[in-house]
């Protein structure tokens, strides 16, 4: 079965909230690719924490990388909303690969495009867009989670034509398999959070190593690592955006990341609703389908409302974040909106999956079931890219600034 498209009318009039024909085609193409190519990999990825090494190249060959990057650098030349639709379509069928996709395409490749110089773009983006290389972002450190900037201990000092990096990063999506990493380090300790710079690090640079691959509760096929830099020598030409300019890169990048996590939640929730409807129609108890029981119908209705509300908020936020200029994030309405969107999407996704497991009963509690796999994915989205609590602080802080301006 398929989930009805949002915003359709019985007389076939388009809704102002529906995707236009071009955007709907992007979502449909990603959905088909996810169902045909990525879904068959999902069970083994979860069971074995297996990384399908050829998957990224095939995704690249199919044109699903470099969504927001111009064609001259190997990208698809689309907007952020289109990138979100690709992610949504993939997340329906293989949320682990979808997470690796967004870490590669948005956190790494798009960051290099938005903040790098022309030489850096031409050197790294074509291979990232083609899936020949795997990208990652290195921000979070041991002991520095929500205060990632203020507590950063990784340092970079200039040594001739190189910077020498020392420190470590943790919980890095794609870390064990990444070829290219955008890494943040302190170049001026006296400036605190404003003394941070961004660097492009290649896996073969001397002094860089993957300390350990981390075993996770969910997204098990998306590899996560602790990284170590021990006198890691990075060419000075790999400095991104200028020395001590890392804060603006981080903050605008985080707003885009938060906007892009919401469609991940949406795709997962859509699949959970679909599975739950199917189960309610086929599972027999007391001589009839459980979908005929009002309490099961109540749960399905609640799930549907969460999914459709998430869809509307997600699409609005993607559209408003799309024109975000370099350095333009980290403040104002877009900072508030992206935090609100991902906060709602993550919490709604959690609610949807909780109800989905309840509908599935004992079968939903079994580790190998698809609904259990989806359920185990939910908590990360309430933690990653700023916890729910940090998102609330951002929203309230911007609201109170607004009150002060207009008071």
mmCIF file of C-alpha atoms in Angstrom:
data_model
loop_
_atom_site.group_PDB
_atom_site.id
_atom_site.type_symbol
_atom_site.label_atom_id
_atom_site.label_comp_id
_atom_site.label_asym_id
_atom_site.label_seq_id
_atom_site.Cartn_x
_atom_site.Cartn_y
_atom_site.Cartn_z
ATOM 1 C CA UNK A 1 0.000 0.000 0.000
ATOM 2 C CA UNK A 2 1.037 3.621 -0.315
ATOM 3 C CA UNK A 3 0.372 6.597 1.899
ATOM 4 C CA UNK A 4 -1.950 9.183 0.299
ATOM 5 C CA UNK A 5 -0.252 12.331 -0.842
ATOM 6 C CA UNK A 6 -0.872 15.327 1.351
ATOM 7 C CA UNK A 7 -3.046 18.195 0.198
ATOM 8 C CA UNK A 8 -5.042 16.402 -2.499
ATOM 9 C CA UNK A 9 -8.720 17.152 -3.119
ATOM 10 C CA UNK A 10 -11.492 14.942 -4.420
ATOM 11 C CA UNK A 11 -11.872 17.184 -7.463
ATOM 12 C CA UNK A 12 -8.127 16.975 -8.204
ATOM 13 C CA UNK A 13 -7.509 20.644 -7.439
ATOM 14 C CA UNK A 14 -3.924 21.137 -6.186
ATOM 15 C CA UNK A 15 -3.520 22.342 -2.610
ATOM 16 C CA UNK A 16 -1.357 25.329 -1.740
ATOM 17 C CA UNK A 17 0.385 23.039 0.765
ATOM 18 C CA UNK A 18 1.077 20.215 -1.700
ATOM 19 C CA UNK A 19 4.367 19.718 -3.517
ATOM 20 C CA UNK A 20 4.424 21.023 -7.067
ATOM 21 C CA UNK A 21 4.874 18.575 -9.914
ATOM 22 C CA UNK A 22 8.665 18.926 -10.049
ATOM 23 C CA UNK A 23 9.141 18.457 -6.300
ATOM 24 C CA UNK A 24 6.712 15.529 -6.209
ATOM 25 C CA UNK A 25 8.719 13.862 -8.989
ATOM 26 C CA UNK A 26 11.934 14.228 -6.932
ATOM 27 C CA UNK A 27 10.275 12.608 -3.913
ATOM 28 C CA UNK A 28 8.801 9.827 -6.066
ATOM 29 C CA UNK A 29 12.184 9.096 -7.672
ATOM 30 C CA UNK A 30 13.923 8.943 -4.301
ATOM 31 C CA UNK A 31 11.149 6.741 -2.954
ATOM 32 C CA UNK A 32 11.467 4.292 -5.862
ATOM 33 C CA UNK A 33 15.237 4.184 -5.573
ATOM 34 C CA UNK A 34 15.041 3.697 -1.816
ATOM 35 C CA UNK A 35 12.510 0.906 -2.132
ATOM 36 C CA UNK A 36 14.326 -0.927 -4.936
ATOM 37 C CA UNK A 37 17.982 -0.381 -4.051
ATOM 38 C CA UNK A 38 18.315 0.582 -0.379
ATOM 39 C CA UNK A 39 15.547 -1.365 1.357
ATOM 40 C CA UNK A 40 17.076 -4.763 0.501
ATOM 41 C CA UNK A 41 20.225 -3.695 2.402
ATOM 42 C CA UNK A 42 18.489 -2.465 5.555
ATOM 43 C CA UNK A 43 18.006 -5.696 7.511
ATOM 44 C CA UNK A 44 21.605 -6.850 7.167
ATOM 45 C CA UNK A 45 22.930 -3.364 7.928
ATOM 46 C CA UNK A 46 21.037 -3.386 11.211
ATOM 47 C CA UNK A 47 21.828 -6.985 12.133
ATOM 48 C CA UNK A 48 25.564 -6.886 11.439
ATOM 49 C CA UNK A 49 26.311 -3.145 11.574
ATOM 50 C CA UNK A 50 27.343 -3.774 7.984
ATOM 51 C CA UNK A 51 28.357 -0.913 5.696
ATOM 52 C CA UNK A 52 27.531 -1.603 2.006
ATOM 53 C CA UNK A 53 30.672 -0.131 0.485
ATOM 54 C CA UNK A 54 29.271 0.106 -3.062
ATOM 55 C CA UNK A 55 26.057 1.867 -2.058
ATOM 56 C CA UNK A 56 27.418 5.419 -2.163
ATOM 57 C CA UNK A 57 28.891 5.022 -5.636
ATOM 58 C CA UNK A 58 25.556 3.682 -6.902
ATOM 59 C CA UNK A 59 23.682 6.549 -5.259
ATOM 60 C CA UNK A 60 26.110 8.946 -6.939
ATOM 61 C CA UNK A 61 25.666 7.241 -10.312
ATOM 62 C CA UNK A 62 21.909 7.713 -9.914
ATOM 63 C CA UNK A 63 22.309 11.463 -9.336
ATOM 64 C CA UNK A 64 21.161 11.652 -5.713
ATOM 65 C CA UNK A 65 24.300 13.275 -4.295
ATOM 66 C CA UNK A 66 25.240 16.926 -4.493
ATOM 67 C CA UNK A 67 21.601 17.945 -4.333
ATOM 68 C CA UNK A 68 22.363 21.580 -3.427
ATOM 69 C CA UNK A 69 25.655 21.839 -5.325
ATOM 70 C CA UNK A 70 25.861 23.372 -8.835
ATOM 71 C CA UNK A 71 26.435 21.106 -11.796
ATOM 72 C CA UNK A 72 29.843 22.671 -12.511
ATOM 73 C CA UNK A 73 31.122 20.941 -9.351
ATOM 74 C CA UNK A 74 29.372 17.666 -10.108
ATOM 75 C CA UNK A 75 26.156 18.351 -8.208
ATOM 76 C CA UNK A 76 22.495 18.281 -9.153
ATOM 77 C CA UNK A 77 21.947 22.035 -8.820
ATOM 78 C CA UNK A 78 18.734 21.746 -6.788
ATOM 79 C CA UNK A 79 17.574 23.583 -3.671
ATOM 80 C CA UNK A 80 17.429 22.585 -0.011
ATOM 81 C CA UNK A 81 13.789 21.510 -0.251
ATOM 82 C CA UNK A 82 14.693 19.074 -3.027
ATOM 83 C CA UNK A 83 17.553 17.714 -0.922
ATOM 84 C CA UNK A 84 15.112 17.207 1.943
ATOM 85 C CA UNK A 85 12.761 15.283 -0.338
ATOM 86 C CA UNK A 86 15.562 12.928 -1.375
ATOM 87 C CA UNK A 87 16.297 12.341 2.297
ATOM 88 C CA UNK A 88 12.611 11.765 3.079
ATOM 89 C CA UNK A 89 12.288 9.212 0.292
ATOM 90 C CA UNK A 90 15.419 7.344 1.362
ATOM 91 C CA UNK A 91 14.447 7.408 5.049
ATOM 92 C CA UNK A 92 11.235 5.528 4.325
ATOM 93 C CA UNK A 93 13.215 2.496 3.240
ATOM 94 C CA UNK A 94 16.663 2.621 4.833
ATOM 95 C CA UNK A 95 17.020 5.243 7.546
ATOM 96 C CA UNK A 96 20.613 4.206 8.343
ATOM 97 C CA UNK A 97 21.791 4.933 4.806
ATOM 98 C CA UNK A 98 19.660 8.085 4.831
ATOM 99 C CA UNK A 99 21.553 9.305 7.910
ATOM 100 C CA UNK A 100 24.889 8.607 6.221
ATOM 101 C CA UNK A 101 23.582 10.349 3.105
ATOM 102 C CA UNK A 102 22.762 13.568 4.970
ATOM 103 C CA UNK A 103 26.079 13.566 6.879
ATOM 104 C CA UNK A 104 27.919 13.189 3.580
ATOM 105 C CA UNK A 105 25.809 15.462 1.371
ATOM 106 C CA UNK A 106 24.723 18.231 3.725
ATOM 107 C CA UNK A 107 27.201 18.330 6.600
ATOM 108 C CA UNK A 108 30.306 17.748 4.515
ATOM 109 C CA UNK A 109 29.816 18.437 0.787
ATOM 110 C CA UNK A 110 27.350 21.321 1.082
ATOM 111 C CA UNK A 111 29.449 22.906 3.821
ATOM 112 C CA UNK A 112 32.528 22.781 1.591
ATOM 113 C CA UNK A 113 30.525 24.284 -1.271
ATOM 114 C CA UNK A 114 29.057 27.107 0.828
ATOM 115 C CA UNK A 115 32.216 28.008 2.727
ATOM 116 C CA UNK A 116 35.170 26.727 0.708
ATOM 117 C CA UNK A 117 37.115 28.533 -1.985
ATOM 118 C CA UNK A 118 37.035 27.624 -5.660
ATOM 119 C CA UNK A 119 40.164 25.471 -5.432
ATOM 120 C CA UNK A 120 38.710 23.439 -2.563
ATOM 121 C CA UNK A 121 35.399 23.036 -4.357
ATOM 122 C CA UNK A 122 37.017 21.766 -7.529
ATOM 123 C CA UNK A 123 39.319 19.391 -5.653
ATOM 124 C CA UNK A 124 36.781 17.717 -3.366
ATOM 125 C CA UNK A 125 33.215 18.193 -4.601
ATOM 126 C CA UNK A 126 33.211 16.156 -7.837
ATOM 127 C CA UNK A 127 34.228 12.949 -6.056
ATOM 128 C CA UNK A 128 31.849 13.615 -3.145
ATOM 129 C CA UNK A 129 28.974 14.253 -5.557
ATOM 130 C CA UNK A 130 29.779 11.082 -7.492
ATOM 131 C CA UNK A 131 29.950 8.951 -4.347
ATOM 132 C CA UNK A 132 33.554 8.038 -5.118
ATOM 133 C CA UNK A 133 34.528 9.421 -1.711
ATOM 134 C CA UNK A 134 32.609 9.456 1.583
ATOM 135 C CA UNK A 135 32.272 12.672 3.587
ATOM 136 C CA UNK A 136 31.854 13.387 7.300
ATOM 137 C CA UNK A 137 31.753 16.303 9.743
ATOM 138 C CA UNK A 138 33.976 16.380 12.843
ATOM 139 C CA UNK A 139 32.575 18.698 15.521
ATOM 140 C CA UNK A 140 31.542 16.868 18.718
ATOM 141 C CA UNK A 141 34.277 15.904 21.179
ATOM 142 C CA UNK A 142 34.508 13.688 24.266
ATOM 143 C CA UNK A 143 33.292 15.885 27.112
ATOM 144 C CA UNK A 144 31.907 18.547 24.770
ATOM 145 C CA UNK A 145 28.419 17.808 23.488
ATOM 146 C CA UNK A 146 25.877 20.620 23.765
ATOM 147 C CA UNK A 147 28.740 23.065 24.414
ATOM 148 C CA UNK A 148 30.612 21.892 21.343
ATOM 149 C CA UNK A 149 32.255 25.255 20.648
ATOM 150 C CA UNK A 150 33.022 26.538 24.122
ATOM 151 C CA UNK A 151 34.453 23.226 25.343
ATOM 152 C CA UNK A 152 36.403 22.335 22.194
ATOM 153 C CA UNK A 153 39.868 21.005 22.997
ATOM 154 C CA UNK A 154 41.110 20.000 19.558
ATOM 155 C CA UNK A 155 43.751 22.516 18.523
ATOM 156 C CA UNK A 156 45.388 23.564 15.283
ATOM 157 C CA UNK A 157 48.671 25.502 15.141
ATOM 158 C CA UNK A 158 50.317 26.883 12.048
ATOM 159 C CA UNK A 159 53.629 25.243 11.085
ATOM 160 C CA UNK A 160 54.900 26.591 7.796
ATOM 161 C CA UNK A 161 52.671 25.416 4.970
ATOM 162 C CA UNK A 162 50.646 23.197 7.297
ATOM 163 C CA UNK A 163 48.437 23.269 10.354
ATOM 164 C CA UNK A 164 49.113 20.643 13.027
ATOM 165 C CA UNK A 165 45.965 19.261 14.625
ATOM 166 C CA UNK A 166 45.835 17.544 18.020
ATOM 167 C CA UNK A 167 42.752 16.253 19.796
ATOM 168 C CA UNK A 168 39.791 13.986 19.217
ATOM 169 C CA UNK A 169 36.213 13.846 17.976
ATOM 170 C CA UNK A 170 33.453 11.416 18.934
ATOM 171 C CA UNK A 171 30.052 10.218 17.661
ATOM 172 C CA UNK A 172 31.086 11.070 14.099
ATOM 173 C CA UNK A 173 28.640 9.717 11.520
ATOM 174 C CA UNK A 174 30.508 8.045 8.619
ATOM 175 C CA UNK A 175 33.709 8.349 10.674
ATOM 176 C CA UNK A 176 34.935 4.781 10.098
ATOM 177 C CA UNK A 177 34.490 4.985 6.311
ATOM 178 C CA UNK A 178 35.042 8.689 5.550
ATOM 179 C CA UNK A 179 37.636 9.766 2.991
ATOM 180 C CA UNK A 180 37.088 13.522 3.471
ATOM 181 C CA UNK A 181 36.186 15.204 6.758
ATOM 182 C CA UNK A 182 35.347 18.788 7.611
ATOM 183 C CA UNK A 183 36.959 19.183 11.041
ATOM 184 C CA UNK A 184 36.797 22.033 13.548
ATOM 185 C CA UNK A 185 39.725 22.975 15.789
ATOM 186 C CA UNK A 186 40.820 25.906 17.955
ATOM 187 C CA UNK A 187 43.379 28.132 16.302
ATOM 188 C CA UNK A 188 43.275 30.832 19.008
ATOM 189 C CA UNK A 189 42.583 29.652 22.553
ATOM 190 C CA UNK A 190 42.353 33.195 23.887
ATOM 191 C CA UNK A 191 39.293 33.899 21.733
ATOM 192 C CA UNK A 192 37.315 30.949 23.082
ATOM 193 C CA UNK A 193 34.497 29.885 20.762
ATOM 194 C CA UNK A 194 35.475 32.670 18.341
ATOM 195 C CA UNK A 195 38.943 31.199 17.894
ATOM 196 C CA UNK A 196 37.783 28.138 15.972
ATOM 197 C CA UNK A 197 38.665 27.275 12.380
ATOM 198 C CA UNK A 198 37.468 24.643 9.908
ATOM 199 C CA UNK A 199 39.755 22.293 7.961
ATOM 200 C CA UNK A 200 39.330 19.692 5.250
ATOM 201 C CA UNK A 201 41.084 16.544 6.446
ATOM 202 C CA UNK A 202 41.738 13.505 4.268
ATOM 203 C CA UNK A 203 41.840 10.069 5.870
ATOM 204 C CA UNK A 204 45.420 9.481 4.691
ATOM 205 C CA UNK A 205 46.878 12.611 6.253
ATOM 206 C CA UNK A 206 49.645 11.597 8.691
ATOM 207 C CA UNK A 207 48.516 11.727 12.303
ATOM 208 C CA UNK A 208 44.841 11.004 11.646
ATOM 209 C CA UNK A 209 43.250 7.728 12.698
ATOM 210 C CA UNK A 210 39.936 6.144 13.561
ATOM 211 C CA UNK A 211 40.298 5.242 17.240
ATOM 212 C CA UNK A 212 37.238 3.013 17.394
ATOM 213 C CA UNK A 213 33.977 2.209 15.664
ATOM 214 C CA UNK A 214 31.075 2.696 18.069
ATOM 215 C CA UNK A 215 28.224 0.207 18.507
ATOM 216 C CA UNK A 216 24.823 1.909 18.592
ATOM 217 C CA UNK A 217 21.236 1.136 19.544
ATOM 218 C CA UNK A 218 19.800 2.453 16.270
ATOM 219 C CA UNK A 219 20.995 3.461 12.805
ATOM 220 C CA UNK A 220 23.336 0.510 13.213
ATOM 221 C CA UNK A 221 24.291 0.320 9.548
ATOM 222 C CA UNK A 222 25.386 3.960 9.537
ATOM 223 C CA UNK A 223 28.932 3.716 10.939
ATOM 224 C CA UNK A 224 29.934 6.014 13.797
ATOM 225 C CA UNK A 225 33.435 6.543 15.183
ATOM 226 C CA UNK A 226 35.768 8.195 17.583
ATOM 227 C CA UNK A 227 38.533 10.021 15.712
ATOM 228 C CA UNK A 228 42.003 10.987 16.936
ATOM 229 C CA UNK A 229 44.420 13.633 15.652
ATOM 230 C CA UNK A 230 48.022 13.238 16.823
ATOM 231 C CA UNK A 231 50.201 15.901 15.217
ATOM 232 C CA UNK A 232 48.007 15.525 12.150
ATOM 233 C CA UNK A 233 49.475 17.643 9.376
ATOM 234 C CA UNK A 234 46.887 19.430 7.246
ATOM 235 C CA UNK A 235 47.971 21.630 4.321
ATOM 236 C CA UNK A 236 47.277 25.309 4.999
ATOM 237 C CA UNK A 237 45.355 25.441 1.717
ATOM 238 C CA UNK A 238 42.754 23.170 3.373
ATOM 239 C CA UNK A 239 41.734 25.887 5.835
ATOM 240 C CA UNK A 240 38.066 26.667 5.072
ATOM 241 C CA UNK A 241 36.695 30.196 5.250
ATOM 242 C CA UNK A 242 39.695 31.817 6.902
ATOM 243 C CA UNK A 243 41.345 31.476 10.300
ATOM 244 C CA UNK A 244 39.056 31.903 13.335
ATOM 245 C CA UNK A 245 35.998 31.957 11.065
ATOM 246 C CA UNK A 246 34.673 28.584 12.155
ATOM 247 C CA UNK A 247 31.809 29.825 14.345
ATOM 248 C CA UNK A 248 29.802 31.278 11.467
ATOM 249 C CA UNK A 249 30.367 28.079 9.457
ATOM 250 C CA UNK A 250 29.210 25.936 12.372
ATOM 251 C CA UNK A 251 26.132 27.985 13.188
ATOM 252 C CA UNK A 252 24.795 28.409 9.655
ATOM 253 C CA UNK A 253 25.589 24.751 9.024
ATOM 254 C CA UNK A 254 23.699 23.686 12.142
ATOM 255 C CA UNK A 255 20.586 25.537 11.027
ATOM 256 C CA UNK A 256 20.699 23.732 7.694
ATOM 257 C CA UNK A 257 21.379 20.422 9.449
ATOM 258 C CA UNK A 258 18.371 20.886 11.716
ATOM 259 C CA UNK A 259 16.190 21.716 8.728
ATOM 260 C CA UNK A 260 17.441 18.530 7.058
ATOM 261 C CA UNK A 261 16.902 16.215 10.027
ATOM 262 C CA UNK A 262 13.153 16.852 9.976
ATOM 263 C CA UNK A 263 12.579 15.017 6.646
ATOM 264 C CA UNK A 264 14.547 12.093 8.074
ATOM 265 C CA UNK A 265 12.010 11.929 10.923
ATOM 266 C CA UNK A 266 9.181 12.325 8.411
ATOM 267 C CA UNK A 267 10.278 9.454 6.183
ATOM 268 C CA UNK A 268 10.698 7.113 9.145
ATOM 269 C CA UNK A 269 7.270 8.087 10.496
ATOM 270 C CA UNK A 270 5.585 7.604 7.119
ATOM 271 C CA UNK A 271 6.956 4.083 6.893
ATOM 272 C CA UNK A 272 5.860 3.310 10.465
ATOM 273 C CA UNK A 273 2.328 4.473 9.700
ATOM 274 C CA UNK A 274 2.249 2.410 6.515
ATOM 275 C CA UNK A 275 3.399 -0.729 8.347
ATOM 276 C CA UNK A 276 0.897 -0.127 11.142
ATOM 277 C CA UNK A 277 -2.042 0.274 8.745
ATOM 278 C CA UNK A 278 -1.051 -2.950 6.976
ATOM 279 C CA UNK A 279 -0.743 -4.786 10.287
ATOM 280 C CA UNK A 280 -4.081 -3.469 11.559
ATOM 281 C CA UNK A 281 -5.770 -4.706 8.379
ATOM 282 C CA UNK A 282 -4.237 -8.202 8.446
ATOM 283 C CA UNK A 283 -3.731 -9.126 12.112
ATOM 284 C CA UNK A 284 -6.746 -11.094 13.359
ATOM 285 C CA UNK A 285 -7.907 -11.181 16.979
ATOM 286 C CA UNK A 286 -11.291 -12.271 18.319
ATOM 287 C CA UNK A 287 -12.214 -13.271 14.791
ATOM 288 C CA UNK A 288 -11.657 -9.906 13.097
ATOM 289 C CA UNK A 289 -8.841 -7.510 12.090
ATOM 290 C CA UNK A 290 -7.492 -5.445 14.968
ATOM 291 C CA UNK A 291 -8.106 -2.369 12.814
ATOM 292 C CA UNK A 292 -11.815 -2.817 13.563
ATOM 293 C CA UNK A 293 -11.168 -2.029 17.242
ATOM 294 C CA UNK A 294 -11.684 1.601 18.174
ATOM 295 C CA UNK A 295 -8.561 1.835 20.340
ATOM 296 C CA UNK A 296 -6.374 0.712 17.436
ATOM 297 C CA UNK A 297 -8.204 3.178 15.186
ATOM 298 C CA UNK A 298 -7.476 5.903 17.747
ATOM 299 C CA UNK A 299 -3.762 5.132 17.638
ATOM 300 C CA UNK A 300 -3.714 5.175 13.826
ATOM 301 C CA UNK A 301 -5.539 8.513 13.799
ATOM 302 C CA UNK A 302 -3.051 10.002 16.261
ATOM 303 C CA UNK A 303 -0.150 8.747 14.142
ATOM 304 C CA UNK A 304 -1.649 10.229 10.990
ATOM 305 C CA UNK A 305 -2.103 13.658 12.605
ATOM 306 C CA UNK A 306 1.517 13.641 13.816
ATOM 307 C CA UNK A 307 2.816 12.674 10.358
ATOM 308 C CA UNK A 308 0.799 15.276 8.477
ATOM 309 C CA UNK A 309 1.685 18.067 10.920
ATOM 310 C CA UNK A 310 5.337 17.064 10.691
ATOM 311 C CA UNK A 311 5.119 17.162 6.892
ATOM 312 C CA UNK A 312 3.760 20.704 6.772
ATOM 313 C CA UNK A 313 6.266 22.064 9.296
ATOM 314 C CA UNK A 314 9.166 20.251 7.615
ATOM 315 C CA UNK A 315 8.421 21.568 4.135
ATOM 316 C CA UNK A 316 7.897 25.123 5.381
ATOM 317 C CA UNK A 317 11.211 25.093 7.252
ATOM 318 C CA UNK A 318 13.134 23.671 4.302
ATOM 319 C CA UNK A 319 11.730 26.384 2.044
ATOM 320 C CA UNK A 320 12.655 29.158 4.470
ATOM 321 C CA UNK A 321 16.140 27.779 5.173
ATOM 322 C CA UNK A 322 16.973 27.259 1.492
ATOM 323 C CA UNK A 323 18.146 30.849 0.766
ATOM 324 C CA UNK A 324 20.202 31.083 3.973
ATOM 325 C CA UNK A 325 23.334 33.026 3.146
ATOM 326 C CA UNK A 326 26.798 31.966 4.289
ATOM 327 C CA UNK A 327 27.227 33.005 7.889
ATOM 328 C CA UNK A 328 23.553 33.913 8.068
ATOM 329 C CA UNK A 329 22.511 31.236 10.527
ATOM 330 C CA UNK A 330 22.797 30.954 14.263
ATOM 331 C CA UNK A 331 20.446 33.842 15.009
ATOM 332 C CA UNK A 332 17.060 35.317 14.254
ATOM 333 C CA UNK A 333 13.898 33.746 12.927
ATOM 334 C CA UNK A 334 15.585 30.965 10.938
ATOM 335 C CA UNK A 335 17.563 29.863 14.006
ATOM 336 C CA UNK A 336 14.330 29.639 15.961
ATOM 337 C CA UNK A 337 12.393 27.972 13.151
ATOM 338 C CA UNK A 338 14.910 25.218 12.387
ATOM 339 C CA UNK A 339 15.242 24.394 16.095
ATOM 340 C CA UNK A 340 11.452 24.243 16.405
ATOM 341 C CA UNK A 341 11.039 22.117 13.297
ATOM 342 C CA UNK A 342 13.509 19.443 14.324
ATOM 343 C CA UNK A 343 12.298 19.502 17.929
ATOM 344 C CA UNK A 344 8.733 18.858 16.828
ATOM 345 C CA UNK A 345 9.708 16.304 14.175
ATOM 346 C CA UNK A 346 11.886 14.298 16.560
ATOM 347 C CA UNK A 347 9.276 14.255 19.304
ATOM 348 C CA UNK A 348 6.479 13.445 16.844
ATOM 349 C CA UNK A 349 8.556 10.650 15.326
ATOM 350 C CA UNK A 350 9.052 9.210 18.798
ATOM 351 C CA UNK A 351 5.295 9.322 19.443
ATOM 352 C CA UNK A 352 4.489 7.710 16.099
ATOM 353 C CA UNK A 353 6.931 4.845 16.621
ATOM 354 C CA UNK A 354 5.770 4.292 20.188
ATOM 355 C CA UNK A 355 2.213 3.841 18.930
ATOM 356 C CA UNK A 356 3.414 1.714 16.012
ATOM 357 C CA UNK A 357 5.118 -0.750 18.348
ATOM 358 C CA UNK A 358 1.982 -0.802 20.509
ATOM 359 C CA UNK A 359 -0.148 -1.714 17.490
ATOM 360 C CA UNK A 360 2.302 -4.453 16.487
ATOM 361 C CA UNK A 361 2.298 -5.861 20.029
ATOM 362 C CA UNK A 362 4.719 -8.721 20.657
ATOM 363 C CA UNK A 363 5.994 -8.749 17.072
ATOM 364 C CA UNK A 364 6.991 -5.105 17.442
ATOM 365 C CA UNK A 365 9.122 -5.935 20.463
ATOM 366 C CA UNK A 366 11.233 -8.434 18.529
ATOM 367 C CA UNK A 367 14.616 -6.987 17.565
ATOM 368 C CA UNK A 368 14.567 -8.319 14.003
ATOM 369 C CA UNK A 369 11.216 -6.775 13.062
ATOM 370 C CA UNK A 370 11.228 -3.717 10.809
ATOM 371 C CA UNK A 371 9.051 -1.725 13.211
ATOM 372 C CA UNK A 372 11.514 -2.446 16.026
ATOM 373 C CA UNK A 373 14.357 -1.252 13.815
ATOM 374 C CA UNK A 374 12.469 1.986 13.191
ATOM 375 C CA UNK A 375 11.651 2.377 16.898
ATOM 376 C CA UNK A 376 15.322 2.094 17.853
ATOM 377 C CA UNK A 377 16.106 4.999 15.513
ATOM 378 C CA UNK A 378 13.963 7.564 17.286
ATOM 379 C CA UNK A 379 16.086 8.607 20.262
ATOM 380 C CA UNK A 380 19.057 9.803 18.232
ATOM 381 C CA UNK A 381 16.928 12.491 16.613
ATOM 382 C CA UNK A 382 16.149 13.963 20.043
ATOM 383 C CA UNK A 383 19.889 14.145 20.801
ATOM 384 C CA UNK A 384 21.794 14.831 17.576
ATOM 385 C CA UNK A 385 22.313 18.338 16.136
ATOM 386 C CA UNK A 386 21.505 19.813 19.533
ATOM 387 C CA UNK A 387 19.367 18.049 22.111
ATOM 388 C CA UNK A 388 15.674 18.779 22.609
ATOM 389 C CA UNK A 389 16.670 20.860 25.620
ATOM 390 C CA UNK A 390 19.113 22.950 23.576
ATOM 391 C CA UNK A 391 16.448 23.441 20.911
ATOM 392 C CA UNK A 392 14.076 24.803 23.566
ATOM 393 C CA UNK A 393 16.789 27.180 24.781
ATOM 394 C CA UNK A 394 17.296 28.458 21.231
ATOM 395 C CA UNK A 395 13.578 28.977 20.659
ATOM 396 C CA UNK A 396 13.005 30.712 23.993
ATOM 397 C CA UNK A 397 16.122 32.843 23.600
ATOM 398 C CA UNK A 398 14.982 34.153 20.200
ATOM 399 C CA UNK A 399 11.434 34.725 21.475
ATOM 400 C CA UNK A 400 12.687 36.742 24.405
ATOM 401 C CA UNK A 401 14.992 38.790 22.183
ATOM 402 C CA UNK A 402 11.958 39.574 20.058
ATOM 403 C CA UNK A 403 9.997 40.688 23.108
ATOM 404 C CA UNK A 404 12.858 42.949 24.108
ATOM 405 C CA UNK A 405 12.978 44.546 20.645
ATOM 406 C CA UNK A 406 9.267 45.170 20.517
ATOM 407 C CA UNK A 407 8.735 46.001 24.204
#
